[in-house]
Coordinates of C-alpha atoms in Angstrom, one line a residue:
X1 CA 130.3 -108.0 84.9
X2 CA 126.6 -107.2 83.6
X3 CA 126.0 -104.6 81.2
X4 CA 123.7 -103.3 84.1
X5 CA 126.5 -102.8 86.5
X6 CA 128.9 -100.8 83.6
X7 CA 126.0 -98.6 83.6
X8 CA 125.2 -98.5 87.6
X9 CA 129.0 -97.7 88.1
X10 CA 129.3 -94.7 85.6
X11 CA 126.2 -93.3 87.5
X12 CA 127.9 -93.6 90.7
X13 CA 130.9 -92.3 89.4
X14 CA 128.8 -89.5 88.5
X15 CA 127.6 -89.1 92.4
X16 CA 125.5 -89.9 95.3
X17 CA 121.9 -91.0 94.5
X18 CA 119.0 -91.9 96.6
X19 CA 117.4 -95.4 96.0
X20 CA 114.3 -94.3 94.1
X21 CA 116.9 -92.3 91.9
X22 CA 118.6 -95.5 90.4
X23 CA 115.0 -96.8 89.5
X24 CA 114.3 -94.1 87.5
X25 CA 118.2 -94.0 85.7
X26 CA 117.3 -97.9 84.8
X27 CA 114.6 -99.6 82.9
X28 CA 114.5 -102.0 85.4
X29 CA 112.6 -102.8 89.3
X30 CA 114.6 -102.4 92.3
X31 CA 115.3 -106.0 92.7
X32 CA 116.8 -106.3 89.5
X33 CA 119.1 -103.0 90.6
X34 CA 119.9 -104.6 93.8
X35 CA 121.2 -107.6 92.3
X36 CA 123.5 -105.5 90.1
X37 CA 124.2 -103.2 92.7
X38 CA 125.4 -106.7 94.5
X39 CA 127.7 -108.1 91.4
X40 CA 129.6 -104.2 91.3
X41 CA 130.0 -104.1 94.7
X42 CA 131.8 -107.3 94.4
X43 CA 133.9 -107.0 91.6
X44 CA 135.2 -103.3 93.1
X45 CA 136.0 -105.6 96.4
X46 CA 137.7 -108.2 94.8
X47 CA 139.9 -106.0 93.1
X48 CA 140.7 -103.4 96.0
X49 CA 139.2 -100.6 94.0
X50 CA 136.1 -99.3 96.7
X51 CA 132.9 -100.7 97.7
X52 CA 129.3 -99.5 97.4
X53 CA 127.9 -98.3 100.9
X54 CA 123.7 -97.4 101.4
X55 CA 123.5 -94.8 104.4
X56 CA 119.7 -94.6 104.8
X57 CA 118.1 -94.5 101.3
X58 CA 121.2 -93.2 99.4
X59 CA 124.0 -95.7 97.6
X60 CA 127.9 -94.1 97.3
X61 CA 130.5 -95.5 95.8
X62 CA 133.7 -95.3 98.6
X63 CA 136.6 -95.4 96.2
X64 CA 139.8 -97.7 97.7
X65 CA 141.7 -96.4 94.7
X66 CA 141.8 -93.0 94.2
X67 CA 142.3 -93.6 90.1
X68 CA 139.6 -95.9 89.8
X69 CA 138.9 -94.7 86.5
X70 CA 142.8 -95.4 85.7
X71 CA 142.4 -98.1 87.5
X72 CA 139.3 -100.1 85.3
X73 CA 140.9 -99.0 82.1
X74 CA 143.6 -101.9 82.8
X75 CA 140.6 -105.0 83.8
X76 CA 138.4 -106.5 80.8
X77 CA 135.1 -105.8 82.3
X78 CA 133.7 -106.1 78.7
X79 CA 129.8 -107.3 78.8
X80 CA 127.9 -109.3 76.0
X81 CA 126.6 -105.1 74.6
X82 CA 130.6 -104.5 74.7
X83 CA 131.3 -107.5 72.8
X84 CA 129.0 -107.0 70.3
X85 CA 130.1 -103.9 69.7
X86 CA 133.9 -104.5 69.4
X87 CA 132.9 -107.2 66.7
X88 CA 130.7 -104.9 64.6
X89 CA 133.5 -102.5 64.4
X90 CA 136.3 -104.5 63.9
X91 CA 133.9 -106.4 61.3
X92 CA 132.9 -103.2 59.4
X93 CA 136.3 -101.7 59.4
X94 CA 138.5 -104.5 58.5
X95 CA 135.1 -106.1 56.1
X96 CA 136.0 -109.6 58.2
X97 CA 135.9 -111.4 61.0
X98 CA 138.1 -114.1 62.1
X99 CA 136.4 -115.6 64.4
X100 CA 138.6 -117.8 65.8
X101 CA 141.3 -115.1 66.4
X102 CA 138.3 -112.9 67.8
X103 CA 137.7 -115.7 70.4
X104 CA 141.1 -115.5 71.5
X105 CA 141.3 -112.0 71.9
X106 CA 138.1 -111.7 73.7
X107 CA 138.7 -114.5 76.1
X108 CA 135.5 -116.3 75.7
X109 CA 134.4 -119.6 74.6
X110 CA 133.0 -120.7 71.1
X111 CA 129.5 -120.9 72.6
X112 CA 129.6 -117.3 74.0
X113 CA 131.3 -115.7 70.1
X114 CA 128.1 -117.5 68.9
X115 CA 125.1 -115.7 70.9
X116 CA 127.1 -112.8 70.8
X117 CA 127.3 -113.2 66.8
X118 CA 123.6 -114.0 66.2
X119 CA 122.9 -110.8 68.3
X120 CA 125.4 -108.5 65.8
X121 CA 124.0 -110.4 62.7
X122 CA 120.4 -109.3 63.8
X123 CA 121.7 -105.8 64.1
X124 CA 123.0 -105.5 60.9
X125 CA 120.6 -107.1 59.4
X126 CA 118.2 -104.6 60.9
X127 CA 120.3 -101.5 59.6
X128 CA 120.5 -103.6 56.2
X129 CA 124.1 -104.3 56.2
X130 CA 124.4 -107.8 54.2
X131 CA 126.5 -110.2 54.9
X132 CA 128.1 -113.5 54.6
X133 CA 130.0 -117.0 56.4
X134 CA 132.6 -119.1 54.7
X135 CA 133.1 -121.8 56.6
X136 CA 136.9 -122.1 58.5
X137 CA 137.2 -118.6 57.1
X138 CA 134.8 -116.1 59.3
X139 CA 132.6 -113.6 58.6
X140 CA 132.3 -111.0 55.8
X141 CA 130.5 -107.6 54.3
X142 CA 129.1 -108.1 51.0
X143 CA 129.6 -104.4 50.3
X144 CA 132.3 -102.6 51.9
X145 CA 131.0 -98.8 50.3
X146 CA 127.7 -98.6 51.2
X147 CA 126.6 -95.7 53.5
X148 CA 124.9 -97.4 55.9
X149 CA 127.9 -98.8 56.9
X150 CA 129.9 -95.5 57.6
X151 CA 126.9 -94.2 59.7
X152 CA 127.0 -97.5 61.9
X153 CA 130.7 -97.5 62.2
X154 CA 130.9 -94.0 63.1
X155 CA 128.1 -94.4 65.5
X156 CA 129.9 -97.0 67.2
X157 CA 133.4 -95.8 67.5
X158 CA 131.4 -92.8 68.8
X159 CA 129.9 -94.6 71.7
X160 CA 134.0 -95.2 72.0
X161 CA 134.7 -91.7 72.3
X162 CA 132.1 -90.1 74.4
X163 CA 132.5 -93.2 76.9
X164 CA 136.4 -92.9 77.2
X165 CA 136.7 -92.2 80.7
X166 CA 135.3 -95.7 81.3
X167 CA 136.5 -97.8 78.4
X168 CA 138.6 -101.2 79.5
X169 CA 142.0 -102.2 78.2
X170 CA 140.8 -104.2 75.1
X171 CA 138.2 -101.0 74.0
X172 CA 141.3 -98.7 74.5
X173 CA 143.7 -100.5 72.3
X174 CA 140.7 -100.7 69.8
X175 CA 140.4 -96.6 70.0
X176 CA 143.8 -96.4 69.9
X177 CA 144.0 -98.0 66.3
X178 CA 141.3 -95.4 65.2
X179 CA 142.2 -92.3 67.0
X180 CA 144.8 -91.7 64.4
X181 CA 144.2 -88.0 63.9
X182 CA 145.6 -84.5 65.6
X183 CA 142.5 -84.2 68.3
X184 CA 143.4 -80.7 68.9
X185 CA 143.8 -79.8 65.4
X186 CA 140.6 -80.8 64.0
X187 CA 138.3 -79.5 67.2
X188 CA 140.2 -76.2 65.8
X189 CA 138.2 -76.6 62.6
X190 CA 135.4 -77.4 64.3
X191 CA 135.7 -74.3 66.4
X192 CA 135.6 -72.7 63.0
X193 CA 132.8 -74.4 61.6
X194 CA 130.2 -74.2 64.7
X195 CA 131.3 -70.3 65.0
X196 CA 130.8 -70.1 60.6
X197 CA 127.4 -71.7 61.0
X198 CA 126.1 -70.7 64.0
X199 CA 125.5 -74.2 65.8
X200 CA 126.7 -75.2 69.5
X201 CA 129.5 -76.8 70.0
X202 CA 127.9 -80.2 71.1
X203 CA 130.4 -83.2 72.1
X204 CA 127.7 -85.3 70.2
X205 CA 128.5 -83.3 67.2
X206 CA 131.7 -83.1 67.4
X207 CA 132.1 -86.5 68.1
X208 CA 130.1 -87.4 64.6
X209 CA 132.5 -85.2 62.8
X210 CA 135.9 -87.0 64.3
X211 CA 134.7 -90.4 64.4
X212 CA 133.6 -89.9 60.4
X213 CA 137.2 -88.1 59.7
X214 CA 138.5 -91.2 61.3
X215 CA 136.8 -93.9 58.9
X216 CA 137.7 -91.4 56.3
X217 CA 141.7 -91.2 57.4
X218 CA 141.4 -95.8 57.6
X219 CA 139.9 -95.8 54.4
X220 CA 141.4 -96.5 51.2
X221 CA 138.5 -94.5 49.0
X222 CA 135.8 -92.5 50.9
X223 CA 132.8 -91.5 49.1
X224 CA 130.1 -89.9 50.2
X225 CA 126.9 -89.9 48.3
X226 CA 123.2 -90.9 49.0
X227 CA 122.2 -89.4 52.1
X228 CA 119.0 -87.9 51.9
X229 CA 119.8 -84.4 53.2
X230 CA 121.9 -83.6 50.1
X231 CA 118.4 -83.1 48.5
X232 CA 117.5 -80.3 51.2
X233 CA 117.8 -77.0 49.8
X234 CA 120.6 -75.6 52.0
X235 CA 122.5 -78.2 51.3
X236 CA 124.3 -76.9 48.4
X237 CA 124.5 -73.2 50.3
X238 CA 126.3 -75.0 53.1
X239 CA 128.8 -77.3 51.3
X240 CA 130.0 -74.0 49.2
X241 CA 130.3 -71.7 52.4
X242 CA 132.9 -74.8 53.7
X243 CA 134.8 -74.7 50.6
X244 CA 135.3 -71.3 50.7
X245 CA 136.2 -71.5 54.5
X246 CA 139.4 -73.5 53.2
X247 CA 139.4 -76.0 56.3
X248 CA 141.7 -78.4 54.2
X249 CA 139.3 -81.0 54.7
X250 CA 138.4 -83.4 51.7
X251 CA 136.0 -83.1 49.7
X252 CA 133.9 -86.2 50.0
X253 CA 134.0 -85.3 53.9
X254 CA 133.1 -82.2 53.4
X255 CA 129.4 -83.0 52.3
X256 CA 129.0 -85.6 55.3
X257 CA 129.9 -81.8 57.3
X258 CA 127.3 -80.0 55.3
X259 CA 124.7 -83.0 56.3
X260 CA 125.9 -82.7 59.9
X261 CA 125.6 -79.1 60.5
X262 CA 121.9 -79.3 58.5
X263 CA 121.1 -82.2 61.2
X264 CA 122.4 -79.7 64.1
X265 CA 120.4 -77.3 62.5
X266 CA 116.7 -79.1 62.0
X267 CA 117.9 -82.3 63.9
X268 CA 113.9 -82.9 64.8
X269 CA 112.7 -82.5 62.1
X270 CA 115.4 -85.6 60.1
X271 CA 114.5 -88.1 62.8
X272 CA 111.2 -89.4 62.6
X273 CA 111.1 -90.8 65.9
X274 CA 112.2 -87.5 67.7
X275 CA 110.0 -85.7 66.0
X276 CA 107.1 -87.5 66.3
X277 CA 107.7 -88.2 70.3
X278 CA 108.3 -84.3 70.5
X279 CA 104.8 -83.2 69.1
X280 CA 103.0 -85.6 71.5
X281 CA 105.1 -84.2 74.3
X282 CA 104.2 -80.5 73.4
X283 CA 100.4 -81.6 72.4
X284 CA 100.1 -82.7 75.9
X285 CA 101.4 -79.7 77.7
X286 CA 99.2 -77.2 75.3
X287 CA 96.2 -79.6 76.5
X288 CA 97.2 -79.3 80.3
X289 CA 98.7 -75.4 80.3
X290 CA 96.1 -74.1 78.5
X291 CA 99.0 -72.6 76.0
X292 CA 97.8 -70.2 73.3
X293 CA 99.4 -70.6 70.1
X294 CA 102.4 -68.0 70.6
X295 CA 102.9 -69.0 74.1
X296 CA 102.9 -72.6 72.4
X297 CA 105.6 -71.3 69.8
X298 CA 107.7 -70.0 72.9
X299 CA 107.8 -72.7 74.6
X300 CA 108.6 -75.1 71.6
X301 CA 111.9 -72.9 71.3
X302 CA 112.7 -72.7 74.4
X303 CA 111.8 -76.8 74.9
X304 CA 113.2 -78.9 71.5
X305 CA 116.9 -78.2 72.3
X306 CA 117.0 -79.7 75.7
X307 CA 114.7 -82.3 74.4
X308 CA 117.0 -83.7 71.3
X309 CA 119.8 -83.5 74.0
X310 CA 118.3 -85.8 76.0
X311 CA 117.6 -88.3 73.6
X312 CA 121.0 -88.1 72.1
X313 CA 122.7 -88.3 75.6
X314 CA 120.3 -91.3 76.1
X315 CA 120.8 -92.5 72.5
X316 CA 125.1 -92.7 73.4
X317 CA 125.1 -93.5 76.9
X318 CA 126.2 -89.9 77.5
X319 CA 126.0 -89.1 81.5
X320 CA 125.3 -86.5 83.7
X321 CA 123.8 -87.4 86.6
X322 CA 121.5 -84.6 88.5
X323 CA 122.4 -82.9 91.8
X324 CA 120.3 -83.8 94.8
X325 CA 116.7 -81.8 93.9
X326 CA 115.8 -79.5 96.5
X327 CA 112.6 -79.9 97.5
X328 CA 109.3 -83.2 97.4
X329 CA 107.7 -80.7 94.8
X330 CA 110.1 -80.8 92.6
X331 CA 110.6 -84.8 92.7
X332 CA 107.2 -85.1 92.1
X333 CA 107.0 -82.7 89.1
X334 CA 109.9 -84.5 88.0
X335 CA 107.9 -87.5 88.5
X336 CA 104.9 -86.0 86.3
X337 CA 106.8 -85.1 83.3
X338 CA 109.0 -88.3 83.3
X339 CA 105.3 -89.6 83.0
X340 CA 104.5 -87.6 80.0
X341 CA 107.7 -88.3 78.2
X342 CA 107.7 -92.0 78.3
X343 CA 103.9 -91.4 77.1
X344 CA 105.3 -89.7 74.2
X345 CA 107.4 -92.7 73.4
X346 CA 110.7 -92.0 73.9
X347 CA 113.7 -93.2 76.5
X348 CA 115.5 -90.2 78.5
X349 CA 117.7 -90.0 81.2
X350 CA 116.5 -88.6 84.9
X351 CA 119.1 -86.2 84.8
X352 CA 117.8 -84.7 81.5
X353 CA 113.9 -85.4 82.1
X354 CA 115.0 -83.1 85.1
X355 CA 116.4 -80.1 83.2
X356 CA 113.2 -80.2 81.3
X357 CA 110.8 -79.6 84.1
X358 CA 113.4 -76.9 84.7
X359 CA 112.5 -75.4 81.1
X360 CA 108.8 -75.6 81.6
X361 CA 108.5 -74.2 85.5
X362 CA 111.1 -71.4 84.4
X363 CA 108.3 -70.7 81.5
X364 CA 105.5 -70.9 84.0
X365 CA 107.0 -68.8 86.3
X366 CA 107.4 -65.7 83.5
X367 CA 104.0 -66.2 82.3
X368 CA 102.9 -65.9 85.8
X369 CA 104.6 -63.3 87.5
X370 CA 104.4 -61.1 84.0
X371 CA 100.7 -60.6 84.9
X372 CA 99.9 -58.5 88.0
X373 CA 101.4 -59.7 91.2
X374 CA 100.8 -58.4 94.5
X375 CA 103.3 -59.5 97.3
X376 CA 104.0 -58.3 100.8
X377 CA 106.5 -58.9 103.2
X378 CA 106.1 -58.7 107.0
X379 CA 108.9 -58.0 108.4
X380 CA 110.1 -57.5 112.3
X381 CA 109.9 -53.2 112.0
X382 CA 110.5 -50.4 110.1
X383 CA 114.2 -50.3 110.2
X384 CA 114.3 -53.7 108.2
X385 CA 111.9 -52.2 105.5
X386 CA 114.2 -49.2 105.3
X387 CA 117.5 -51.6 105.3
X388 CA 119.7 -50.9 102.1
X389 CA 120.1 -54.9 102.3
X390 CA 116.1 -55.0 101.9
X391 CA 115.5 -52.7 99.5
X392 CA 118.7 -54.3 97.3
X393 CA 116.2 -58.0 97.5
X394 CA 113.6 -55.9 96.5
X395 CA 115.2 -54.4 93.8
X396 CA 116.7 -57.6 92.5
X397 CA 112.6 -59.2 92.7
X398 CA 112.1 -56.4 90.2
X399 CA 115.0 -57.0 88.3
X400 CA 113.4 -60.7 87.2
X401 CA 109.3 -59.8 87.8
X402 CA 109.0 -56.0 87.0
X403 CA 105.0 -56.5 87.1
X404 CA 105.3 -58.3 90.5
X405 CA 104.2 -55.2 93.5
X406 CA 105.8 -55.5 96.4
X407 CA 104.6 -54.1 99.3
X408 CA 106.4 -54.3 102.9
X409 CA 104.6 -54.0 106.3
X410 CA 105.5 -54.7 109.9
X411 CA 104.6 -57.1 112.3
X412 CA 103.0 -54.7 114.5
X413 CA 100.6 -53.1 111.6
X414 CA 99.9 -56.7 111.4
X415 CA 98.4 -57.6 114.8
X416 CA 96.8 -53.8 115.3
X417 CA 94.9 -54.2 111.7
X418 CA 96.4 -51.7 109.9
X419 CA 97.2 -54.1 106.9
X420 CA 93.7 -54.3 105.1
X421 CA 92.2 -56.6 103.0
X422 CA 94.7 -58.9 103.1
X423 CA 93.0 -61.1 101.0
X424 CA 94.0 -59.1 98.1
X425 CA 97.6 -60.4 98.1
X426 CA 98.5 -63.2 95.8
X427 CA 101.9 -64.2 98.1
X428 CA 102.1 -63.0 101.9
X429 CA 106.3 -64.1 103.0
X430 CA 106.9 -63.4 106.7
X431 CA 109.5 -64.1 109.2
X432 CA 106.6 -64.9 111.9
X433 CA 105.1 -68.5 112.4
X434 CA 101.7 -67.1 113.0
X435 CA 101.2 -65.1 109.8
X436 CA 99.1 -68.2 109.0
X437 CA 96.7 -67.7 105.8
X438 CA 96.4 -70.4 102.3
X439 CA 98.8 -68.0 100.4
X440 CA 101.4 -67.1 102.9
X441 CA 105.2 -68.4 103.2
X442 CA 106.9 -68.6 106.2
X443 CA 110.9 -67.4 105.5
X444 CA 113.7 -68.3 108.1
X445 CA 115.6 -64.9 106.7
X446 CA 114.8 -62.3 104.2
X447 CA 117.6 -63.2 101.3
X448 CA 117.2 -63.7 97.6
X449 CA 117.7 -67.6 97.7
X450 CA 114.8 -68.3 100.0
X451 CA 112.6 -65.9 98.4
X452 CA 113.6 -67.5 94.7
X453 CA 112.6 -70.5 96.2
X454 CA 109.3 -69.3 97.8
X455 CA 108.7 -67.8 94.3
X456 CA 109.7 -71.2 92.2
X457 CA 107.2 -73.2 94.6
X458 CA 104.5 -71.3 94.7
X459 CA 104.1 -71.4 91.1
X460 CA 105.4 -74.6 90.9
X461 CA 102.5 -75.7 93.5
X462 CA 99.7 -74.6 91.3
X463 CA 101.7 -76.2 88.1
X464 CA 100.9 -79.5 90.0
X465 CA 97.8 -79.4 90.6
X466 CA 96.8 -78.4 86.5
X467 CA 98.6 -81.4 85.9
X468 CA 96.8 -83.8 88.7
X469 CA 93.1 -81.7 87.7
X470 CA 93.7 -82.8 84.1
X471 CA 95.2 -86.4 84.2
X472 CA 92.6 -87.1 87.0
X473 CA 89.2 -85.8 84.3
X474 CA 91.0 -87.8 81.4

């Protein structure tokens, strides 16, 4: 089992996706997903748990079992990423390996524990972790206190915890040594602390908090010191307001807390690489919208939330997997901005490049329909502009666009040339095929959802085509 399928199965678990989908969920060309696609469906034969069926363009995962979550918990599907992972916690919590007992356990041969060490030994050596071989011993830390150690651990037996649902049977027993605490008991305190501060109640962050709390509980001494946010001037504000909330939570853990709701607080601006791929992102869409500064400073707001989600949910494997988009203009704004982001030099699931178009069309559309706005409806006669129905859709237009003016006419004051200058409206929506002018809408029915969706694309049409105009001169 590749790391590849894991990954193509959680997706599928997550729902139905078109083929072009799974291209853009993966770093990798279609053939390569095929071949993956190939090694799941077999694996999910071979042990009577579903199959992987492509009607037309779209793949679906038929389940045999109905617990196939249950079901994979119990099979070792553990890839060379898993591997490496189970070794660099079991390494950094226990400050040993023994290798050959590690072999066993892992049912692999000697050659495969060795390319999987070399790849942890890089790791760590990247995130400056030192350590050492004795020969017929194993592997071991030089220094068991430092902090870069607790972050890694608790990053990893984070990955643990966020990807439960699809953990296999050695990755659960390995939880199940950690997960020593009362779950419901500390996400109480965490209630208390995210309500205290004012920060959301994020699984990401809560997940940082319990993972720490367990290192802490496996720990013989737990000190905290030397990360750089207990310089920042709220630091000290923060770690006295948790005192005095008397959460019964050590003190040493308390200021990995403070440093944690600081991070939820300003996360951009304590990751370098977020923050940096974040201002290229925005620099772009002020260069393509036009944006004046506050509009600029709106949008930011309204933007850098949904933006450190998605790298964090791509940062921990964290899934959510879109539901089928609506309409071609939407895929292909999609498309745009997925464009921008990878220009800005940072990885991001579909699913959350999508909810960001969603942020900036929903900003477009305010901005556009806050100026003046004339729209008229042709409908079939008088009685329908009269209608309590219509004039409750008309009502609800106003609700959302109160500078939007709607005027109604029917079809009849259409054809005899009553309606004049028709040119003056921005959006003409009709129930008739032959209302046919550059800025009208045909509707099948007058009701809010088609007319929220006239609405969205219209705007969304000439959002396109500032973002073609512009990439196309530069």
């Amino acid at each position: 089992m590749t790391n590849t399928a894991k990954i193509l199965l959680k997706i599928l678990l997550n729902g139905d996706l078109h083929e072009n989908d799974l291209e853009k969920y993966l770093d990798l060309d279609l053939n390569s997903i095929k071949k993956n696609l190939k090694i799941l469906d077999n694996y999910l034969i071979t042990h009577k748990l579903g199959s992987i069926k492509k009607y037309g363009n779209v793949y679906i995962l038929e389940k045999t079992n109905k617990n196939l979550i249950i079901s994979l918990v119990k099979l070792d599907l553990l890839s060379s990423k898993d591997r490496q992972d189970i070794l660099c916690i079991r390494l950094l919590l226990d400050g040993e390996l023994n290798l050959e007992k590690m072999k066993e356990e892992l049912s692999i041969s000697r050659t495969t524990l060795q390319k999987d060490l070399k790849h942890l030994k890089e790791y760590l050596k990247y995130n400056k972790i030192e350590i050492e071989s004795k020969n017929f011993k194993g592997i071991f830390l030089k220094k068991r206190d430092n902090l870069q150690i607790k972050y890694t651990l608790c990053e990893k037996i984070m990955h643990l915890f966020i990807g439960k649902e699809y953990l296999t049977k050695y990755q659960m027993k390995l939880l199940s040594e950690i997960d020593i605490l009362n779950s419901s008991d500390f996400f109480s305190k965490f209630s208390k602390i995210t309500k205290e501060f004012e920060i959301d109640r994020f699984a990401i962050t809560f997940y940082a908090l319990y993972s720490m709390k367990c290192i802490e509980s496996l720990s013989d001494s737990f000190i905290y010191e030397g990360d750089i946010l207990q310089i920042h001037p709220e630091y000290p504000i923060v770690l006295k307001q948790l005192e005095k909330m008397d959460l019964k939570l050590n003190f040493e853990f308390q200021k990995f807390v403070a440093t944690v709701i600081l991070k939820a607080r300003y996360f951009p601006m304590f990751d370098l690489n977020l923050r940096n791929s974040f201002d290229i992102f925005m620099g772009n869409l002020e260069r393509v919208l036009e944006l004046k500064s506050n509009e600029k400073e709106k949008l930011t707001k309204r933007l850098i939330k949904k933006y450190q989600i998605g790298y964090l949910n791509k940062k921990y494997d964290l899934f959510w997997i879109r539901s089928k988009i609506k309409s071609n203009l939407q895929v292909e704004f999609g498309n745009i901005i997925q464009e921008i982001i990878l220009q800005s030099k940072i990885e991001m699931m579909y699913g959350d490049i999508l909810g960001i178009a969603d942020v900036i069309l929903d900003f477009y559309i305010e901005k556009e329909y806050s100026k003046e706005f004339k729209l008229l409806f042709i409908v079939q006669n008088i009685w329908g502009i009269e209608n309590t129905y219509y004039k409750n859709i008309f009502n609800y237009i106003k609700t959302f666009y109160p500078k939007v003016e709607i005027c109604t006419e029917t079809i009849l004051d259409f054809k005899f040339g009553v309606i004049e200058k028709i040119e003056k409206y921005d959006l003409i929506i009709s129930e008739f095929e032959n209302i046919d002018f550059e800025n009208s809408k045909k509707i099948c029915r007058l009701n809010i959802q088609e007319i929220q969706n006239i609405l969205s694309e219209t705007i969304l049409t000439k959002l396109l085509i500032k973002f073609k105009n512009y990439y196309e001169l530069t």
